[in-house]
């Protein structure tokens, strides 16, 4: 997954503070990068500037009705956190993921954009015994 | 009539008093000459001012005199001012025109306003603009080039530049480049150096991490 691909962001409002190297988007934010699409109510983008001054996006914090989609994977959660350099998206709070028919849910999911794998964890401070639930649809074998 | 004494027997005075004498003739002439002279003099007084060619005379008609419509017209004008923080700014224009002293607005063409401060130079250039002297506000129109070291370019119809507070604002649709990427929005406000910007109304930003900030 090319984490240096251009990032296109659409929103109702944007507040940029170059000194803090931070841009806050609010109002049905849609972020697209390569084949990843992220929707949220509010997204905070933090970036750094490389030697020649090019902005390098470091991190996206998505808050409220977070939905991500990549190829056949759809997921939704309350908040999300995309570490661009590590190519990881962490979804937190009532995560539901649907991958080509397989539904999984949990409290915390780490989705790897490169390997397209996800690791689920349902334990939270409030519910240490939380269980991950999942339903897999197995295509019937033609024998 | 009594006999006429012969002129020789009279005294010179009596002779002079005889009818037809030299005095008599003189008086006769003067009798018509003097009124004639007076008449001619009166005529001359009347006619002479009209007849004589006047070297220079004019009648100042307030409306026919060529009046310059504007109060102040300057070519290659330069206006210097101070911002709230005390930094000097200057506005250079091809032509600067103030219609009348009543309205403190100077219409500029081919203008470029520049401010140098600790964050580096910021420059606003535009084909046309109006400068509101009392408010120290510059309203620039036409494709506005707003350059600052932050790589901040605005292509907007009209931009309001507040020189005192070094902020800019545009309410119409605007596009351009910010330190982080190309953008498009319904309205924009921010500081001149491009360090703090707010955009409202279907904002689109493209962060191009490879080809550099804001380059097309």
Coordinates of C-alpha atoms in Angstrom, one line a residue, chain B residues 97-185:
Chain B
X97 CA -6.5 57.3 -8.3
X98 CA -8.5 58.9 -5.5
X99 CA -11.9 60.1 -6.9
X100 CA -12.5 62.8 -4.4
X101 CA -11.4 63.8 -1.0
X102 CA -14.8 62.9 0.4
X103 CA -14.3 59.1 -0.1
X104 CA -11.0 57.8 1.3
X105 CA -10.7 55.1 -1.4
X106 CA -7.7 54.9 -3.7
X107 CA -8.3 52.8 -6.9
X108 CA -5.1 51.0 -7.8
X109 CA -4.1 49.1 -10.9
X110 CA -1.2 46.7 -11.3
X111 CA -0.6 46.8 -7.6
X112 CA 1.6 44.8 -5.4
X113 CA 1.5 45.1 -1.6
X114 CA 4.3 43.7 0.4
X115 CA 5.1 43.2 4.0
X116 CA 8.4 42.0 5.5
X117 CA 8.2 40.6 8.9
X118 CA 9.9 37.9 11.0
X119 CA 8.1 35.2 9.1
X120 CA 9.6 36.5 5.8
X121 CA 8.1 38.5 3.0
X122 CA 4.5 38.3 2.0
X123 CA 3.4 39.8 -1.2
X124 CA 0.0 40.3 -2.7
X125 CA -0.1 41.2 -6.4
X126 CA -3.2 41.8 -8.5
X127 CA -4.2 43.6 -11.6
X128 CA -6.7 45.8 -9.9
X129 CA -7.6 46.8 -6.3
X130 CA -9.0 49.4 -4.0
X131 CA -7.3 50.7 -0.9
X132 CA -9.5 52.0 1.9
X133 CA -7.2 54.4 3.6
X134 CA -9.0 54.8 6.9
X135 CA -9.4 51.1 7.4
X136 CA -6.0 50.2 6.0
X137 CA -7.8 47.6 4.0
X138 CA -6.9 46.5 0.6
X139 CA -9.6 44.9 -1.6
X140 CA -7.9 43.2 -4.5
X141 CA -9.6 41.8 -7.5
X142 CA -8.7 39.7 -10.5
X143 CA -6.4 36.7 -10.2
X144 CA -4.7 37.5 -6.9
X145 CA -1.2 36.2 -6.4
X146 CA -0.5 35.9 -2.8
X147 CA 3.1 34.7 -2.3
X148 CA 4.7 34.2 1.1
X149 CA 7.6 32.0 2.0
X150 CA 4.9 29.5 3.2
X151 CA 4.2 28.8 -0.5
X152 CA 0.7 30.1 -0.2
X153 CA -1.1 31.0 -3.5
X154 CA -4.7 32.2 -3.8
X155 CA -6.6 32.3 -7.1
X156 CA -9.6 34.2 -6.0
X157 CA -12.0 36.7 -7.6
X158 CA -11.7 39.3 -4.8
X159 CA -9.6 39.1 -1.7
X160 CA -9.9 41.4 1.3
X161 CA -6.5 42.1 2.7
X162 CA -6.4 43.8 6.2
X163 CA -3.0 45.3 6.3
X164 CA -3.2 46.3 10.0
X165 CA -4.0 42.8 11.2
X166 CA -2.2 41.1 8.3
X167 CA -5.1 38.9 7.5
X168 CA -6.9 38.0 4.3
X169 CA -10.5 36.9 3.6
X170 CA -12.4 36.0 0.6
X171 CA -16.1 35.1 0.5
X172 CA -16.3 33.9 -3.1
X173 CA -15.2 30.6 -4.3
X174 CA -11.5 30.3 -4.0
X175 CA -8.7 27.9 -5.0
X176 CA -5.0 27.8 -4.7
X177 CA -2.2 26.3 -2.7
X178 CA -1.4 26.3 1.0
X179 CA 1.7 25.1 2.7
X180 CA 0.2 21.6 2.7
X181 CA -1.4 21.3 -0.7
X182 CA -3.8 22.5 -3.4
X183 CA -7.3 23.5 -2.2
X184 CA -10.7 24.6 -3.3
X185 CA -13.3 26.1 -1.0

